PDB file of C-alpha atoms and ligand atoms in Angstrom:
ATOM      1  CA  MET A   3     -28.689  -1.418 -16.067  1.00 63.00           C
ATOM      2  CA  THR A   4     -26.104  -3.384 -18.421  1.00 80.00           C
ATOM      3  CA  ARG A   5     -22.690  -4.234 -17.166  1.00 91.00           C
ATOM      4  CA  VAL A   6     -19.943  -1.498 -17.005  1.00 94.00           C
ATOM      5  CA  LYS A   7     -17.619  -1.638 -19.991  1.00 93.00           C
ATOM      6  CA  ALA A   8     -14.294  -2.279 -18.822  1.00 93.00           C
ATOM      7  CA  LYS A   9     -11.769   1.013 -19.325  1.00 94.00           C
ATOM      8  CA  LYS A  10      -8.092   0.185 -19.462  1.00 92.00           C
ATOM      9  CA  HIS A  11      -6.982   3.793 -18.313  1.00 93.00           C
ATOM     10  CA  LEU A  12      -8.900   2.883 -14.828  1.00 96.00           C
ATOM     11  CA  GLY A  13      -7.216  -0.353 -14.624  1.00 93.00           C
ATOM     12  CA  GLN A  14     -10.528  -1.993 -14.776  1.00 96.00           C
ATOM     13  CA  HIS A  15     -10.410  -5.774 -14.418  1.00 97.00           C
ATOM     14  CA  PHE A  16     -13.514  -7.096 -12.734  1.00 97.00           C
ATOM     15  CA  LEU A  17     -13.351 -10.299 -10.751  1.00 98.00           C
ATOM     16  CA  LYS A  18     -15.763 -13.087 -11.974  1.00 97.00           C
ATOM     17  CA  ASP A  19     -15.038 -15.370  -8.998  1.00 98.00           C
ATOM     18  CA  GLN A  20     -17.648 -15.194  -6.490  1.00 98.00           C
ATOM     19  CA  ASN A  21     -15.738 -17.704  -4.102  1.00 98.00           C
ATOM     20  CA  ILE A  22     -12.565 -15.593  -4.368  1.00 98.00           C
ATOM     21  CA  ALA A  23     -14.562 -12.181  -3.772  1.00 98.00           C
ATOM     22  CA  GLN A  24     -16.042 -13.919  -0.518  1.00 98.00           C
ATOM     23  CA  GLN A  25     -12.365 -14.997   0.553  1.00 98.00           C
ATOM     24  CA  ILE A  26     -11.200 -11.658   0.090  1.00 98.00           C
ATOM     25  CA  VAL A  27     -13.852  -9.905   2.066  1.00 97.00           C
ATOM     26  CA  GLU A  28     -13.457 -12.824   4.903  1.00 97.00           C
ATOM     27  CA  SER A  29      -9.997 -11.849   5.082  1.00 97.00           C
ATOM     28  CA  LEU A  30     -10.563  -8.911   7.278  1.00 96.00           C
ATOM     29  CA  THR A  31      -9.868  -9.604  10.793  1.00 92.00           C
ATOM     30  CA  ASN A  32     -10.959  -8.390  14.033  1.00 87.00           C
ATOM     31  CA  THR A  33     -14.492  -7.330  12.600  1.00 86.00           C
ATOM     32  CA  PRO A  34     -13.667  -3.590  11.669  1.00 91.00           C
ATOM     33  CA  LYS A  35     -16.164  -0.739  12.417  1.00 95.00           C
ATOM     34  CA  LYS A  36     -15.347   1.196   9.521  1.00 97.00           C
ATOM     35  CA  VAL A  37     -14.275  -0.188   6.083  1.00 98.00           C
ATOM     36  CA  LEU A  38     -13.626   1.977   2.812  1.00 98.00           C
ATOM     37  CA  GLU A  39     -13.587   0.092  -0.392  1.00 98.00           C
ATOM     38  CA  VAL A  40     -11.532   1.470  -3.139  1.00 98.00           C
ATOM     39  CA  GLY A  41     -12.438   0.898  -6.891  1.00 98.00           C
ATOM     40  CA  PRO A  42     -15.653  -1.311  -6.032  1.00 98.00           C
ATOM     41  CA  GLY A  43     -16.482  -1.495  -9.824  1.00 98.00           C
ATOM     42  CA  MET A  44     -19.645  -3.527 -10.419  1.00 98.00           C
ATOM     43  CA  GLY A  45     -19.378  -4.732  -6.454  1.00 98.00           C
ATOM     44  CA  VAL A  46     -18.289  -7.929  -6.586  1.00 98.00           C
ATOM     45  CA  LEU A  47     -16.750  -7.285  -3.182  1.00 98.00           C
ATOM     46  CA  THR A  48     -19.275  -4.871  -2.372  1.00 98.00           C
ATOM     47  CA  GLN A  49     -21.890  -7.479  -2.374  1.00 97.00           C
ATOM     48  CA  TYR A  50     -20.491  -9.125   0.741  1.00 97.00           C
ATOM     49  CA  LEU A  51     -19.547  -6.234   2.581  1.00 97.00           C
ATOM     50  CA  VAL A  52     -22.950  -4.727   2.444  1.00 96.00           C
ATOM     51  CA  GLN A  53     -24.388  -8.007   4.083  1.00 94.00           C
ATOM     52  CA  ARG A  54     -22.502  -7.025   7.304  1.00 92.00           C
ATOM     53  CA  PRO A  55     -24.869  -4.549   9.271  1.00 88.00           C
ATOM     54  CA  GLU A  56     -22.066  -4.113  12.074  1.00 92.00           C
ATOM     55  CA  ILE A  57     -19.643  -2.474   9.530  1.00 95.00           C
ATOM     56  CA  ASP A  58     -19.942   1.260   8.945  1.00 96.00           C
ATOM     57  CA  PHE A  59     -19.311   0.886   5.200  1.00 97.00           C
ATOM     58  CA  GLN A  60     -18.298   3.245   2.261  1.00 97.00           C
ATOM     59  CA  VAL A  61     -16.745   2.946  -1.080  1.00 98.00           C
ATOM     60  CA  ILE A  62     -14.963   5.190  -3.444  1.00 98.00           C
ATOM     61  CA  GLU A  63     -15.011   4.952  -7.076  1.00 98.00           C
ATOM     62  CA  ILE A  64     -13.761   7.349  -9.844  1.00 98.00           C
ATOM     63  CA  ASP A  65     -15.817   5.850 -12.801  1.00 98.00           C
ATOM     64  CA  THR A  66     -19.194   7.550 -13.401  1.00 97.00           C
ATOM     65  CA  GLU A  67     -20.459   4.363 -14.956  1.00 97.00           C
ATOM     66  CA  SER A  68     -19.553   2.172 -12.290  1.00 97.00           C
ATOM     67  CA  VAL A  69     -20.935   4.730  -9.828  1.00 97.00           C
ATOM     68  CA  ASP A  70     -24.402   4.375 -11.746  1.00 97.00           C
ATOM     69  CA  TYR A  71     -24.326   0.750 -11.847  1.00 97.00           C
ATOM     70  CA  LEU A  72     -23.627   0.744  -7.760  1.00 97.00           C
ATOM     71  CA  LYS A  73     -26.427   3.093  -7.117  1.00 97.00           C
ATOM     72  CA  GLU A  74     -28.986   1.058  -8.981  1.00 96.00           C
ATOM     73  CA  HIS A  75     -27.534  -2.511  -7.528  1.00 96.00           C
ATOM     74  CA  PHE A  76     -26.955  -1.346  -4.308  1.00 96.00           C
ATOM     75  CA  PRO A  77     -29.593   1.221  -3.129  1.00 94.00           C
ATOM     76  CA  GLN A  78     -28.819   0.823   0.497  1.00 92.00           C
ATOM     77  CA  LEU A  79     -25.550   1.976  -0.071  1.00 94.00           C
ATOM     78  CA  GLN A  80     -26.700   5.546  -1.800  1.00 85.00           C
ATOM     79  CA  SER A  81     -24.724   7.887   0.700  1.00 88.00           C
ATOM     80  CA  GLY A  82     -21.966   5.382   1.369  1.00 96.00           C
ATOM     81  CA  ILE A  83     -20.977   6.087  -2.488  1.00 98.00           C
ATOM     82  CA  ILE A  84     -18.303   8.558  -2.882  1.00 97.00           C
ATOM     83  CA  TYR A  85     -17.439   9.518  -6.558  1.00 97.00           C
ATOM     84  CA  GLY A  86     -13.979  10.495  -6.718  1.00 98.00           C
ATOM     85  CA  ASP A  87     -10.315   9.675  -6.830  1.00 98.00           C
ATOM     86  CA  PHE A  88      -9.227   7.868  -4.015  1.00 98.00           C
ATOM     87  CA  LEU A  89      -5.695   9.412  -4.514  1.00 98.00           C
ATOM     88  CA  LYS A  90      -6.778  12.839  -4.023  1.00 98.00           C
ATOM     89  CA  LEU A  91      -9.324  12.266  -0.973  1.00 97.00           C
ATOM     90  CA  ASN A  92      -8.328  13.522   2.353  1.00 97.00           C
ATOM     91  CA  LEU A  93      -8.583  10.834   4.518  1.00 98.00           C
ATOM     92  CA  ALA A  94      -8.376  12.853   7.904  1.00 96.00           C
ATOM     93  CA  ASP A  95     -11.319  14.902   6.637  1.00 96.00           C
ATOM     94  CA  LEU A  96     -13.513  11.842   6.134  1.00 95.00           C
ATOM     95  CA  TYR A  97     -12.537   9.808   9.014  1.00 97.00           C
ATOM     96  CA  THR A  98     -12.002  10.771  12.544  1.00 95.00           C
ATOM     97  CA  GLU A  99     -11.957   7.216  13.775  1.00 96.00           C
ATOM     98  CA  PRO A 100      -9.724   4.458  12.247  1.00 97.00           C
ATOM     99  CA  PHE A 101     -11.151   2.430   9.146  1.00 98.00           C
ATOM    100  CA  SER A 102      -9.981  -0.561   7.364  1.00 98.00           C
ATOM    101  CA  LEU A 103      -9.325  -0.162   3.615  1.00 98.00           C
ATOM    102  CA  ILE A 104     -10.355  -3.297   1.114  1.00 98.00           C
ATOM    103  CA  GLY A 105     -10.452  -3.329  -2.360  1.00 98.00           C
ATOM    104  CA  ASN A 106      -9.443  -5.132  -5.714  1.00 98.00           C
ATOM    105  CA  PHE A 107      -7.169  -2.269  -6.495  1.00 98.00           C
ATOM    106  CA  PRO A 108      -6.643  -0.656  -9.689  1.00 96.00           C
ATOM    107  CA  TYR A 109      -3.203  -2.110 -10.640  1.00 94.00           C
ATOM    108  CA  ASN A 110      -1.953   1.195 -12.334  1.00 94.00           C
ATOM    109  CA  ILE A 111      -1.917   2.901  -9.151  1.00 96.00           C
ATOM    110  CA  THR A 112      -0.703   0.236  -6.585  1.00 97.00           C
ATOM    111  CA  GLY A 113       2.096   2.140  -5.458  1.00 96.00           C
ATOM    112  CA  PRO A 114       0.585   5.641  -4.841  1.00 98.00           C
ATOM    113  CA  ILE A 115      -1.845   3.659  -2.876  1.00 98.00           C
ATOM    114  CA  PHE A 116       0.400   2.078  -0.619  1.00 98.00           C
ATOM    115  CA  PHE A 117       2.102   5.493  -0.121  1.00 97.00           C
ATOM    116  CA  LYS A 118      -1.055   6.943   0.981  1.00 98.00           C
ATOM    117  CA  VAL A 119      -1.616   4.110   3.647  1.00 98.00           C
ATOM    118  CA  PHE A 120       1.938   4.727   4.696  1.00 97.00           C
ATOM    119  CA  GLU A 121       1.429   8.312   5.294  1.00 96.00           C
ATOM    120  CA  ASN A 122      -2.021   7.647   6.892  1.00 97.00           C
ATOM    121  CA  ARG A 123      -1.040   4.624   8.829  1.00 97.00           C
ATOM    122  CA  ASN A 124      -2.385   5.883  12.206  1.00 96.00           C
ATOM    123  CA  LEU A 125      -6.012   5.971  10.574  1.00 97.00           C
ATOM    124  CA  ILE A 126      -5.612   2.609   8.786  1.00 98.00           C
ATOM    125  CA  PRO A 127      -5.309  -0.396  11.123  1.00 97.00           C
ATOM    126  CA  GLN A 128      -5.845  -2.876   8.358  1.00 98.00           C
ATOM    127  CA  VAL A 129      -5.491  -3.313   4.581  1.00 98.00           C
ATOM    128  CA  VAL A 130      -6.644  -6.366   2.872  1.00 98.00           C
ATOM    129  CA  GLY A 131      -6.170  -6.027  -1.027  1.00 98.00           C
ATOM    130  CA  MET A 132      -5.812  -7.651  -4.294  1.00 98.00           C
ATOM    131  CA  ILE A 133      -2.728  -6.453  -6.474  1.00 98.00           C
ATOM    132  CA  GLN A 134      -0.207  -7.687  -8.786  1.00 98.00           C
ATOM    133  CA  LYS A 135       1.341 -10.717  -7.459  1.00 98.00           C
ATOM    134  CA  GLU A 136       4.930  -9.295  -7.960  1.00 97.00           C
ATOM    135  CA  VAL A 137       4.011  -6.152  -6.075  1.00 97.00           C
ATOM    136  CA  ALA A 138       2.505  -8.415  -3.200  1.00 98.00           C
ATOM    137  CA  GLU A 139       5.684 -10.350  -2.968  1.00 97.00           C
ATOM    138  CA  ARG A 140       7.707  -7.296  -3.206  1.00 97.00           C
ATOM    139  CA  LEU A 141       5.409  -5.768  -0.063  1.00 97.00           C
ATOM    140  CA  ALA A 142       5.930  -8.700   1.775  1.00 97.00           C
ATOM    141  CA  ALA A 143       9.492  -9.710   1.112  1.00 96.00           C
ATOM    142  CA  GLY A 144      12.117  -9.472   4.085  1.00 95.00           C
ATOM    143  CA  PRO A 145      16.040  -8.647   3.709  1.00 95.00           C
ATOM    144  CA  GLY A 146      17.878 -11.204   1.633  1.00 93.00           C
ATOM    145  CA  SER A 147      15.227 -11.114  -0.964  1.00 93.00           C
ATOM    146  CA  LYS A 148      15.620  -9.784  -4.521  1.00 91.00           C
ATOM    147  CA  THR A 149      12.509  -7.906  -4.214  1.00 94.00           C
ATOM    148  CA  TYR A 150      12.887  -6.245  -0.953  1.00 96.00           C
ATOM    149  CA  GLY A 151      12.445  -2.811  -1.686  1.00 96.00           C
ATOM    150  CA  ILE A 152      11.278   0.873  -0.901  1.00 97.00           C
ATOM    151  CA  LEU A 153       7.449   0.106  -0.044  1.00 97.00           C
ATOM    152  CA  SER A 154       8.613  -3.064   1.853  1.00 97.00           C
ATOM    153  CA  VAL A 155      10.750  -1.169   4.147  1.00 98.00           C
ATOM    154  CA  LEU A 156       8.379   1.841   4.798  1.00 98.00           C
ATOM    155  CA  LEU A 157       5.118  -0.560   5.108  1.00 98.00           C
ATOM    156  CA  GLN A 158       7.249  -3.222   7.291  1.00 98.00           C
ATOM    157  CA  ALA A 159       8.284  -0.437   9.636  1.00 98.00           C
ATOM    158  CA  PHE A 160       4.826  -0.022  10.875  1.00 98.00           C
ATOM    159  CA  TYR A 161       2.659  -3.145   9.699  1.00 98.00           C
ATOM    160  CA  ASP A 162       2.738  -7.010   9.691  1.00 98.00           C
ATOM    161  CA  ILE A 163       2.263  -7.971   5.977  1.00 98.00           C
ATOM    162  CA  GLU A 164       1.059 -11.464   5.090  1.00 98.00           C
ATOM    163  CA  TYR A 165       1.052 -12.713   1.327  1.00 98.00           C
ATOM    164  CA  LEU A 166      -2.624 -14.404   1.736  1.00 98.00           C
ATOM    165  CA  PHE A 167      -3.232 -16.162  -1.707  1.00 98.00           C
ATOM    166  CA  THR A 168      -2.281 -16.057  -5.360  1.00 98.00           C
ATOM    167  CA  VAL A 169      -5.204 -15.673  -7.988  1.00 98.00           C
ATOM    168  CA  ASN A 170      -5.134 -16.363 -11.538  1.00 98.00           C
ATOM    169  CA  GLU A 171      -5.708 -14.020 -14.390  1.00 97.00           C
ATOM    170  CA  HIS A 172      -8.400 -15.952 -15.874  1.00 97.00           C
ATOM    171  CA  VAL A 173     -10.968 -15.201 -13.091  1.00 98.00           C
ATOM    172  CA  PHE A 174     -11.060 -11.714 -14.230  1.00 97.00           C
ATOM    173  CA  SER A 175     -12.709 -10.005 -16.987  1.00 96.00           C
ATOM    174  CA  PRO A 176     -10.869  -8.641 -19.117  1.00 95.00           C
ATOM    175  CA  PRO A 177      -7.925 -10.995 -17.710  1.00 96.00           C
ATOM    176  CA  PRO A 178      -4.728  -8.609 -16.732  1.00 96.00           C
ATOM    177  CA  ARG A 179      -1.433  -9.621 -18.352  1.00 95.00           C
ATOM    178  CA  VAL A 180       0.019 -10.589 -14.818  1.00 96.00           C
ATOM    179  CA  LYS A 181      -1.118 -12.856 -11.800  1.00 98.00           C
ATOM    180  CA  SER A 182      -2.601 -11.229  -8.904  1.00 98.00           C
ATOM    181  CA  ALA A 183      -2.285 -11.922  -5.088  1.00 98.00           C
ATOM    182  CA  VAL A 184      -4.186 -11.050  -2.021  1.00 98.00           C
ATOM    183  CA  ILE A 185      -2.583  -9.459   0.761  1.00 98.00           C
ATOM    184  CA  ARG A 186      -3.038  -8.518   4.124  1.00 98.00           C
ATOM    185  CA  LEU A 187      -1.545  -5.530   6.240  1.00 98.00           C
ATOM    186  CA  VAL A 188      -2.122  -5.459   9.906  1.00 98.00           C
ATOM    187  CA  ARG A 189      -0.907  -2.039  11.922  1.00 98.00           C
ATOM    188  CA  ASN A 190       1.859  -3.143  14.721  1.00 98.00           C
ATOM    189  CA  ASP A 191       2.487  -1.696  17.728  1.00 97.00           C
ATOM    190  CA  VAL A 192       5.104   0.669  16.778  1.00 97.00           C
ATOM    191  CA  ALA A 193       3.863   4.235  17.543  1.00 96.00           C
ATOM    192  CA  THR A 194       6.576   5.919  16.267  1.00 96.00           C
ATOM    193  CA  ILE A 195      10.224   5.148  15.013  1.00 96.00           C
ATOM    194  CA  ASP A 196      13.306   6.282  16.634  1.00 95.00           C
ATOM    195  CA  CYS A 197      14.543   8.915  13.915  1.00 97.00           C
ATOM    196  CA  ASP A 198      13.093  11.867  11.991  1.00 96.00           C
ATOM    197  CA  GLU A 199      10.373  10.199   9.567  1.00 95.00           C
ATOM    198  CA  LYS A 200      10.787  12.442   6.841  1.00 96.00           C
ATOM    199  CA  LEU A 201      14.387  11.700   6.595  1.00 97.00           C
ATOM    200  CA  PHE A 202      13.890   8.130   7.013  1.00 98.00           C
ATOM    201  CA  VAL A 203      11.756   8.029   3.752  1.00 97.00           C
ATOM    202  CA  ARG A 204      14.202  10.033   1.878  1.00 97.00           C
ATOM    203  CA  VAL A 205      17.325   7.549   3.195  1.00 98.00           C
ATOM    204  CA  VAL A 206      15.171   4.715   2.037  1.00 98.00           C
ATOM    205  CA  LYS A 207      14.699   5.924  -1.191  1.00 97.00           C
ATOM    206  CA  ALA A 208      18.234   7.148  -1.840  1.00 97.00           C
ATOM    207  CA  ILE A 209      19.403   3.737  -0.910  1.00 97.00           C
ATOM    208  CA  PHE A 210      17.086   1.679  -3.153  1.00 97.00           C
ATOM    209  CA  ASN A 211      17.357   4.017  -6.002  1.00 96.00           C
ATOM    210  CA  GLN A 212      20.843   2.652  -6.495  1.00 94.00           C
ATOM    211  CA  ARG A 213      20.163  -0.954  -5.432  1.00 92.00           C
ATOM    212  CA  ARG A 214      23.375  -2.397  -6.740  1.00 93.00           C
ATOM    213  CA  LYS A 215      25.477   0.232  -5.133  1.00 94.00           C
ATOM    214  CA  ALA A 216      27.064  -0.062  -1.588  1.00 95.00           C
ATOM    215  CA  ILE A 217      25.475   2.440   0.639  1.00 97.00           C
ATOM    216  CA  ARG A 218      28.615   4.251   1.082  1.00 95.00           C
ATOM    217  CA  ASN A 219      27.921   5.381  -2.468  1.00 95.00           C
ATOM    218  CA  SER A 220      23.918   5.740  -2.391  1.00 96.00           C
ATOM    219  CA  ILE A 221      23.842   7.601   0.723  1.00 96.00           C
ATOM    220  CA  LYS A 222      26.159  10.633  -1.000  1.00 94.00           C
ATOM    221  CA  VAL A 223      22.856  12.357  -2.109  1.00 95.00           C
ATOM    222  CA  ILE A 224      22.033  12.797   1.566  1.00 96.00           C
ATOM    223  CA  ASP A 225      23.630  15.930   3.149  1.00 94.00           C
ATOM    224  CA  PHE A 226      25.418  14.967   6.247  1.00 95.00           C
ATOM    225  CA  ASP A 227      29.006  14.784   7.851  1.00 95.00           C
ATOM    226  CA  ARG A 228      29.753  11.255   6.099  1.00 92.00           C
ATOM    227  CA  GLU A 229      33.207  11.302   7.838  1.00 92.00           C
ATOM    228  CA  ALA A 230      31.697  10.724  11.382  1.00 93.00           C
ATOM    229  CA  ILE A 231      30.247   7.478  10.309  1.00 94.00           C
ATOM    230  CA  ASN A 232      33.190   6.581   7.706  1.00 93.00           C
ATOM    231  CA  ASP A 233      33.998   3.081   9.652  1.00 93.00           C
ATOM    232  CA  HIS A 234      30.609   1.951   9.935  1.00 95.00           C
ATOM    233  CA  ASP A 235      29.835  -1.322   8.744  1.00 96.00           C
ATOM    234  CA  PHE A 236      26.463  -0.141   7.088  1.00 97.00           C
ATOM    235  CA  LEU A 237      28.426   1.622   4.416  1.00 96.00           C
ATOM    236  CA  THR A 238      29.930  -1.555   3.120  1.00 95.00           C
ATOM    237  CA  ARG A 239      26.400  -2.988   2.704  1.00 96.00           C
ATOM    238  CA  ARG A 240      23.756  -3.421   0.044  1.00 95.00           C
ATOM    239  CA  PRO A 241      20.116  -2.326   0.484  1.00 96.00           C
ATOM    240  CA  GLU A 242      18.855  -5.799   0.567  1.00 96.00           C
ATOM    241  CA  GLN A 243      21.297  -6.363   3.523  1.00 96.00           C
ATOM    242  CA  MET A 244      19.464  -3.823   5.583  1.00 97.00           C
ATOM    243  CA  SER A 245      16.484  -4.739   7.944  1.00 98.00           C
ATOM    244  CA  VAL A 246      13.972  -2.235   8.946  1.00 97.00           C
ATOM    245  CA  GLN A 247      15.752  -1.582  11.935  1.00 97.00           C
ATOM    246  CA  ASP A 248      19.235  -1.034  10.386  1.00 98.00           C
ATOM    247  CA  PHE A 249      17.475   1.678   7.993  1.00 98.00           C
ATOM    248  CA  ILE A 250      16.330   3.574  11.293  1.00 98.00           C
ATOM    249  CA  GLU A 251      19.554   3.232  12.913  1.00 97.00           C
ATOM    250  CA  LEU A 252      21.225   4.510   9.848  1.00 98.00           C
ATOM    251  CA  THR A 253      18.717   7.433   9.521  1.00 98.00           C
ATOM    252  CA  ARG A 254      19.522   8.113  13.151  1.00 97.00           C
ATOM    253  CA  LEU A 255      23.362   8.363  12.562  1.00 97.00           C
ATOM    254  CA  VAL A 256      22.555  10.818   9.586  1.00 97.00           C
ATOM    255  CA  GLN A 257      20.436  12.779  11.522  1.00 97.00           C
ATOM    256  CA  ASP A 258      22.723  12.879  14.592  1.00 97.00           C
ATOM    257  CA  ASN A 259      25.866  13.997  12.159  1.00 96.00           C
ATOM    258  CA  PRO A 260      24.809  17.206  10.357  1.00 94.00           C
ATOM    259  CA  ARG A 261      27.282  18.395   7.897  1.00 91.00           C
ATOM    260  CA  LYS A 262      29.722  20.709   9.895  1.00 83.00           C
ATOM    261  CA  GLN A 263      29.417  24.616   8.877  1.00 76.00           C
ATOM    262  CA  LYS A 264      32.571  25.970   7.512  1.00 67.00           C
ATOM    263  CA  GLU A 265      34.290  28.411   9.835  1.00 59.00           C
TER     264      GLU A 265
HETATM  265  N1  SAH B  13     -13.466  -3.901  -7.150  1.00 88.89           N
HETATM  266  C1  SAH B  13     -14.037  -4.541  -8.702  1.00 88.89           C
HETATM  267  C2  SAH B  13     -13.302  -3.688  -9.731  1.00 88.89           C
HETATM  268  C3  SAH B  13     -11.716  -3.689  -9.514  1.00 88.89           C
HETATM  269  S1  SAH B  13     -10.912  -2.861 -11.159  1.00 88.89           S
HETATM  270  C4  SAH B  13     -13.702  -6.047  -8.827  1.00 88.89           C
HETATM  271  O1  SAH B  13     -13.083  -6.808  -8.371  1.00 88.89           O
HETATM  272  O2  SAH B  13     -14.369  -6.489  -9.928  1.00 88.89           O
HETATM  273  C5  SAH B  13     -10.651  -1.448 -10.279  1.00 88.89           C
HETATM  274  C6  SAH B  13     -11.569  -0.461  -9.965  1.00 88.89           C
HETATM  275  O3  SAH B  13     -10.898   0.759  -9.608  1.00 88.89           O
HETATM  276  C7  SAH B  13     -12.230   0.102 -11.266  1.00 88.89           C
HETATM  277  O4  SAH B  13     -13.492  -0.016 -10.802  1.00 88.89           O
HETATM  278  C8  SAH B  13     -12.007   1.700 -11.157  1.00 88.89           C
HETATM  279  O5  SAH B  13     -12.781   2.203 -12.053  1.00 88.89           O
HETATM  280  C9  SAH B  13     -11.657   1.888  -9.993  1.00 88.89           C
HETATM  281  N2  SAH B  13     -10.612   3.028  -9.950  1.00 88.89           N
HETATM  282  C10 SAH B  13      -9.438   3.445 -10.593  1.00 88.89           C
HETATM  283  N3  SAH B  13      -8.675   4.149 -10.267  1.00 88.89           N
HETATM  284  C11 SAH B  13      -9.509   4.934  -9.028  1.00 88.89           C
HETATM  285  C12 SAH B  13      -9.160   5.835  -8.284  1.00 88.89           C
HETATM  286  N4  SAH B  13      -8.051   6.374  -8.440  1.00 88.89           N
HETATM  287  N5  SAH B  13      -9.880   6.068  -7.172  1.00 88.89           N
HETATM  288  C13 SAH B  13     -10.913   5.126  -6.858  1.00 88.89           C
HETATM  289  N6  SAH B  13     -11.133   4.249  -7.771  1.00 88.89           N
HETATM  290  C14 SAH B  13     -10.463   3.868  -8.935  1.00 88.89           C
END
């Protein structure tokens, strides 16, 4: 079968460099038992993963043409090829045991992929992925950095994140417009955070959505008794001056101070 024709709307940029592909697969640590690859395309990463019989391995691919290509080139994988949209996949239905996620991800859906990781963090001990360099920097950024944002805080609450290496656009066909990078997320030992998790997500989003404002202003969209924490130092800060722990404490303050009911 001939090569898959790259489709832009599916974020298809096929990696040509075998050494980089191998390096990505070798970045998986702790020899995971189960691995799911998102968007295998023509299988540049898949070819190294199928060589590891100790791994229970599956792939999910949205493009029929790529699925046909994979079935032909990796007959040993047959039942491990899922045709579908990773974002629509119910991971808890598919996996009762933890699995590691790997992929040269489709860049048009990097954000939603990592939100899904956040939501399924207790099922996903590790992620190794190639994404846009700028997004990789953002995910790994700590407080004080200009690129520190919503996903940095949410993911860092539960994962140790490492920026592994940068990848040049010319090793892809067709080349993407931006540079790429490989990152690794490893689940930390935080079982639960010390506040309501849904509220935590709302607080973090509200604050970064108005990143130039002091928290005193951006927190206004959340309903609680602001008077009760009026003098707190957090209110004078900007989002990039808040550590993950600070966001948890702020959420706790909001949670413990509901708006007083009018008499
Ligand atoms: N891993 C391959 C291809 C990377 S391009 C390589 O490195 O060469 C991204 C791949 O993700 C494409 O194959 C594309 O078809 C697939 N893809 C895009 N959106 C997807 C989705 N929602 N679910 C699963 N796969 C998707």
